[in-house]
C-alpha positions as a Markdown table, in Angstrom:
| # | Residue | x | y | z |
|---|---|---|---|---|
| 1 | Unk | -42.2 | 80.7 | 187.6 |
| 2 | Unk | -45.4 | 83.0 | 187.6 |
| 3 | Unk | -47.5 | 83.8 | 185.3 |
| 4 | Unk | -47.5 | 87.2 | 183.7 |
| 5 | Unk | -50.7 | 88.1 | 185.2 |
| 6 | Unk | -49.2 | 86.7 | 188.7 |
| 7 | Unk | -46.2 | 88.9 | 188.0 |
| 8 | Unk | -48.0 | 91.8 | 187.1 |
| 9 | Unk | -49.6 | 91.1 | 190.6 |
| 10 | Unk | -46.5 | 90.5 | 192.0 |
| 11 | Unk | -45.0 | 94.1 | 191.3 |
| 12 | Unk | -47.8 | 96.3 | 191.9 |
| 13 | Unk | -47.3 | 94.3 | 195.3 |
| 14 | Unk | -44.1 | 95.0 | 196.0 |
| 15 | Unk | -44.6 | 98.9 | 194.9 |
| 16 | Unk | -47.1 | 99.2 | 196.9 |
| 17 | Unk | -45.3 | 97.9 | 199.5 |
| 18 | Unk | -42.4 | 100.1 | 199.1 |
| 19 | Unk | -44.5 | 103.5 | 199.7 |
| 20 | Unk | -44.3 | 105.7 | 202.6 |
| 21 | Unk | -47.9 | 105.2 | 203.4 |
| 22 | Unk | -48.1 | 101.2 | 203.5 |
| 23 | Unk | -49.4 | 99.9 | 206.6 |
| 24 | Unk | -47.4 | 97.1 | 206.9 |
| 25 | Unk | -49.8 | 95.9 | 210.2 |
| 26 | Unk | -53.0 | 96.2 | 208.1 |
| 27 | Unk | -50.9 | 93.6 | 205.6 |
| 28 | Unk | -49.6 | 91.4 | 209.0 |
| 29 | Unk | -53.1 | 91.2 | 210.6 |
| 30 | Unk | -54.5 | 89.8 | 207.6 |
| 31 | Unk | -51.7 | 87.3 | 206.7 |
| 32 | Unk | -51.9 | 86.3 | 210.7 |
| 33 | Unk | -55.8 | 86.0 | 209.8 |
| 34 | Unk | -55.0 | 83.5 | 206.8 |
| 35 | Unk | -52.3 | 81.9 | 208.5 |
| 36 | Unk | -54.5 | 81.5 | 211.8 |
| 37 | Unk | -53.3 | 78.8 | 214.5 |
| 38 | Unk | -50.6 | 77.1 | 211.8 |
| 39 | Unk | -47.4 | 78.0 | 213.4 |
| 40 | Unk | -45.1 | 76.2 | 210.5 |
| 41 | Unk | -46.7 | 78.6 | 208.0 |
| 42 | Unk | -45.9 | 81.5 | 210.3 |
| 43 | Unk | -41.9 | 80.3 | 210.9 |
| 44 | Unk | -41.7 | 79.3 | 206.8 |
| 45 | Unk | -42.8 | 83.1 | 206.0 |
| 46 | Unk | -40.3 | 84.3 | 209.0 |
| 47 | Unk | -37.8 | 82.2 | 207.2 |
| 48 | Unk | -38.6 | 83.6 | 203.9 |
| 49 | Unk | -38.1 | 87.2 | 204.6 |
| 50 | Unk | -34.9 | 86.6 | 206.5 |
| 51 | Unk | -33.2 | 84.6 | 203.5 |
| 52 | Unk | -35.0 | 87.6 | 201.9 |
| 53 | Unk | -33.0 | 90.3 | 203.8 |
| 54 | Unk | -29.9 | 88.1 | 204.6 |
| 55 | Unk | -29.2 | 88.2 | 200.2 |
| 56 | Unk | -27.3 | 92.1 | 200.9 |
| 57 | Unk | -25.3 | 90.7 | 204.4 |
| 58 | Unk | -26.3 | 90.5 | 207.7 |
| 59 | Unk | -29.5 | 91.6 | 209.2 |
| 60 | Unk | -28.8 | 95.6 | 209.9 |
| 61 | Unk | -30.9 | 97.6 | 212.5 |
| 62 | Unk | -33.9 | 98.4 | 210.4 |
| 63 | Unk | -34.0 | 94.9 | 209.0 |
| 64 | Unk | -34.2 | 93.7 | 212.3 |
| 65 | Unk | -36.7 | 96.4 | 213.4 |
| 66 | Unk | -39.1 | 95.2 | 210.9 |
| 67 | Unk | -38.5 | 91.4 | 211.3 |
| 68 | Unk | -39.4 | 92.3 | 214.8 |
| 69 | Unk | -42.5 | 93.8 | 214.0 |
| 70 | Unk | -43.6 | 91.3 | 211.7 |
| 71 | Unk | -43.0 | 88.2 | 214.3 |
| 72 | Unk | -45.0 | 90.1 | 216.9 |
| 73 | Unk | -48.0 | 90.5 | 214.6 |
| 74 | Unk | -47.5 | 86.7 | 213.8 |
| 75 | Unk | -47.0 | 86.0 | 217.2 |
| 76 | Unk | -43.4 | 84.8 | 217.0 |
| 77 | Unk | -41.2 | 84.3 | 219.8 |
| 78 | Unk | -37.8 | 85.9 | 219.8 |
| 79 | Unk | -36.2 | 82.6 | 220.5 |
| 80 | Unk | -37.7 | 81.0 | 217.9 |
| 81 | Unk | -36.7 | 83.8 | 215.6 |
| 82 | Unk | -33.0 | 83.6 | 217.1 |
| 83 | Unk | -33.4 | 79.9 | 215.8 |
| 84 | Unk | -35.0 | 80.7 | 212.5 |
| 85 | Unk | -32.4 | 83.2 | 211.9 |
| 86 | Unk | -29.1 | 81.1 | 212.8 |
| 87 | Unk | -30.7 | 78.0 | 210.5 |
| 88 | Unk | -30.8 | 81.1 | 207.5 |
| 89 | Unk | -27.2 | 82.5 | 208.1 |
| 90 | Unk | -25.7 | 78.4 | 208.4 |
| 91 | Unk | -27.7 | 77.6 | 205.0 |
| 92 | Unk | -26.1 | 80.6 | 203.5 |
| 93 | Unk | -22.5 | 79.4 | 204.8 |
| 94 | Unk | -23.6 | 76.0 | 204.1 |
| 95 | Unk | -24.5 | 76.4 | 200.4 |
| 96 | Unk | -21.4 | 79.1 | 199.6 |
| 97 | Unk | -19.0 | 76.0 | 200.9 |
| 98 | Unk | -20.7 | 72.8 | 200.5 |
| 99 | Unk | -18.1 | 70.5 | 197.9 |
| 100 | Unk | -18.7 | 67.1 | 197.2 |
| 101 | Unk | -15.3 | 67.7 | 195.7 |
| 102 | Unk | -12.6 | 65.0 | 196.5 |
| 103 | Unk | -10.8 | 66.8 | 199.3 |
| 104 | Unk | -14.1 | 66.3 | 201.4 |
| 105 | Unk | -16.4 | 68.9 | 203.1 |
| 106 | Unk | -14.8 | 72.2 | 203.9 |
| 107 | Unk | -15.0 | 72.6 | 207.9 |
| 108 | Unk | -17.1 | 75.7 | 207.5 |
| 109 | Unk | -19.7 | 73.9 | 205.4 |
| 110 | Unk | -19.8 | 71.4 | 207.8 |
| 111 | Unk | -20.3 | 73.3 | 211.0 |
| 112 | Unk | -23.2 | 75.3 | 208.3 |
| 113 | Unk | -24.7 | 71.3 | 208.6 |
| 114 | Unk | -24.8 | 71.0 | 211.9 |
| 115 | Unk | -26.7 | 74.7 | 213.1 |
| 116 | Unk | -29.2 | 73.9 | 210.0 |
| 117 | Unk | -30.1 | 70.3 | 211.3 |
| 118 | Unk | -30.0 | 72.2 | 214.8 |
| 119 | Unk | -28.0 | 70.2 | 216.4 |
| 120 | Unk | -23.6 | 69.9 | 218.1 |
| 121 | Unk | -21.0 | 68.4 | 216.1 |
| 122 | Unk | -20.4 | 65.9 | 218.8 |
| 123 | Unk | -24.1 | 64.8 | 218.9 |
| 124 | Unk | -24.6 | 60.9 | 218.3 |
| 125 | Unk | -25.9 | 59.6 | 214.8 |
| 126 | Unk | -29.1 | 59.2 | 216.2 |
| 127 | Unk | -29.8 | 62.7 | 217.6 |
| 128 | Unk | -28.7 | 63.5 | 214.4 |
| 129 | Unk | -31.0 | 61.5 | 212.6 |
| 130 | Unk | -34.0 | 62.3 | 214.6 |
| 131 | Unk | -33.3 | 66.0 | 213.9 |
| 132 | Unk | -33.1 | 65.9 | 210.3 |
| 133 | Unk | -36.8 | 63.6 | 210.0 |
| 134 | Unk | -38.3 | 66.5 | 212.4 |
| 135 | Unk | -36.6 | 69.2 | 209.8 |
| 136 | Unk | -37.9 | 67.1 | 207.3 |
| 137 | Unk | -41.0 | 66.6 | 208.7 |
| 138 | Unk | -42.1 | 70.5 | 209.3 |
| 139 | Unk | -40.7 | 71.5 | 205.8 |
| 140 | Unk | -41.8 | 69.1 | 203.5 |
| 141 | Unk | -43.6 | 70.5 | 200.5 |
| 142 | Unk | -46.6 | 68.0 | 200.9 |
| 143 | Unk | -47.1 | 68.7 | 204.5 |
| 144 | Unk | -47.0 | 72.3 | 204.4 |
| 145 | Unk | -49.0 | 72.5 | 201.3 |
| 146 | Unk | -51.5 | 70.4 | 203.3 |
| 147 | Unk | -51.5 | 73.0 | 206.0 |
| 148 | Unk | -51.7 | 75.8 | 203.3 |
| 149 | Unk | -49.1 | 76.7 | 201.9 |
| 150 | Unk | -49.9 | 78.6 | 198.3 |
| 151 | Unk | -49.2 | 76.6 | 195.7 |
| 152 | Unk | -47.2 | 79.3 | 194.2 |
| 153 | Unk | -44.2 | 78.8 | 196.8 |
| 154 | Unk | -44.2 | 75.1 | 196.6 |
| 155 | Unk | -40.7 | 75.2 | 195.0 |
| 156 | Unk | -39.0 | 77.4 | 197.5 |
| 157 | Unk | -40.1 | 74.8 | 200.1 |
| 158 | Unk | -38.9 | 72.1 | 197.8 |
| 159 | Unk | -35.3 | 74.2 | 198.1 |
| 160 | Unk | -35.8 | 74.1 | 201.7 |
| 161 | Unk | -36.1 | 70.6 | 202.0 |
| 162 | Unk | -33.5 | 70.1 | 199.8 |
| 163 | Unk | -31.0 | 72.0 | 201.5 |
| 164 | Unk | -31.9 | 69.7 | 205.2 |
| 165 | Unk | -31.0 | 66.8 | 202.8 |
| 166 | Unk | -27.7 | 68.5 | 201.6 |
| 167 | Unk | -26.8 | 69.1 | 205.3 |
| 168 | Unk | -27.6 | 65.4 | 206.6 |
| 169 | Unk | -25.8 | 64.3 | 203.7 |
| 170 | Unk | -22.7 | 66.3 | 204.5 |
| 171 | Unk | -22.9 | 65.4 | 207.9 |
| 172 | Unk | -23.6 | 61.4 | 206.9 |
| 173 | Unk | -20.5 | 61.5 | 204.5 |
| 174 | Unk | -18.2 | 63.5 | 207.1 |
| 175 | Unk | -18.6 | 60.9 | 209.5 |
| 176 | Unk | -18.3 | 57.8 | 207.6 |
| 177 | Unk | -14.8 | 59.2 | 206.2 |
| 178 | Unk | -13.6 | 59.8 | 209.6 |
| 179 | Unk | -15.1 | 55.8 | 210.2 |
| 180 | Unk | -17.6 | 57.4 | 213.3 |
């Protein structure tokens, strides 16, 4: 959904970032300039670039070599990468299975549900609950655009917040056919 110009923009970008001479922590210390104290902004961008990655398979060496370097410019914490990166992998699962087809949820989907919401298949309703308004919460398109989000990547958070829905919804529908 960009314009030409933004695309134009968008590709000389991207080729620039491709060559051998890119300093990719030139390019981190001024997105960790922009981005500044906002944490969410720094784990939605973490988020990106993993979903990014994740599209060929799993994270190989380099991948995770650079996702390294870029959460210690942003000053993000292996364990919250860990977490980022398990939510990624169970919306991939989660989206690949997810069937609102007769025959119910596919157990695979489902367990997708539960590592995206972040929480165990044996939690009650209301630790359930509580974790999907906190996903919610952190990744919905108003709030993050009020702490800065570009414009321009309103719709993948829209996506994002969708897929939290999809999950809970999954979850909600589960447990009501198994009467819990």
């Amino acid at each position: 959904r960009l314009s030409d110009v933004q695309r134009s923009e968008a590709m000389a970008l991207f080729t620039e970032g491709k060559q051998p001479e890119f300093k990719m922590d030139v390019a981190l210390a001024s997105l960790r300039e922009t981005i500044g104290r906002r944490a969410v902004l720094a784990h939605f961008f973490i988020e990106m670039q993993i979903s990014l990655a994740c599209v060929d398979g799993p994270l190989n060496t380099a991948e995770r070599s650079v996702m390294q370097q870029i959460c210690d410019h942003l000053q993000v914490s292996n364990l919250v990468f860990d977490f980022i990166h398990q939510r990624v992998v169970a919306q991939f699962t989660f989206q690949r299975f997810y069937s609102q087809q007769q025959q119910g949820i596919r157990p695979d989907a489902l367990a997708g549900a539960y590592v995206i919401l972040g929480v165990a298949a044996d939690s009650p309703d209301d630790v359930v609950k509580k974790a999907y308004r906190k996903l919610m919460n952190e990744h919905h398109p108003d709030k993050l655009m009020a702490k800065g989000l570009p414009p321009e990547m309103e719709s993948i958070a829209k996506e994002k917040s969708q897929e939290i829905q999809q999950a809970y919804s999954a979850i909600r529908q589960s447990r009501k056919s198994k009467g819990q």
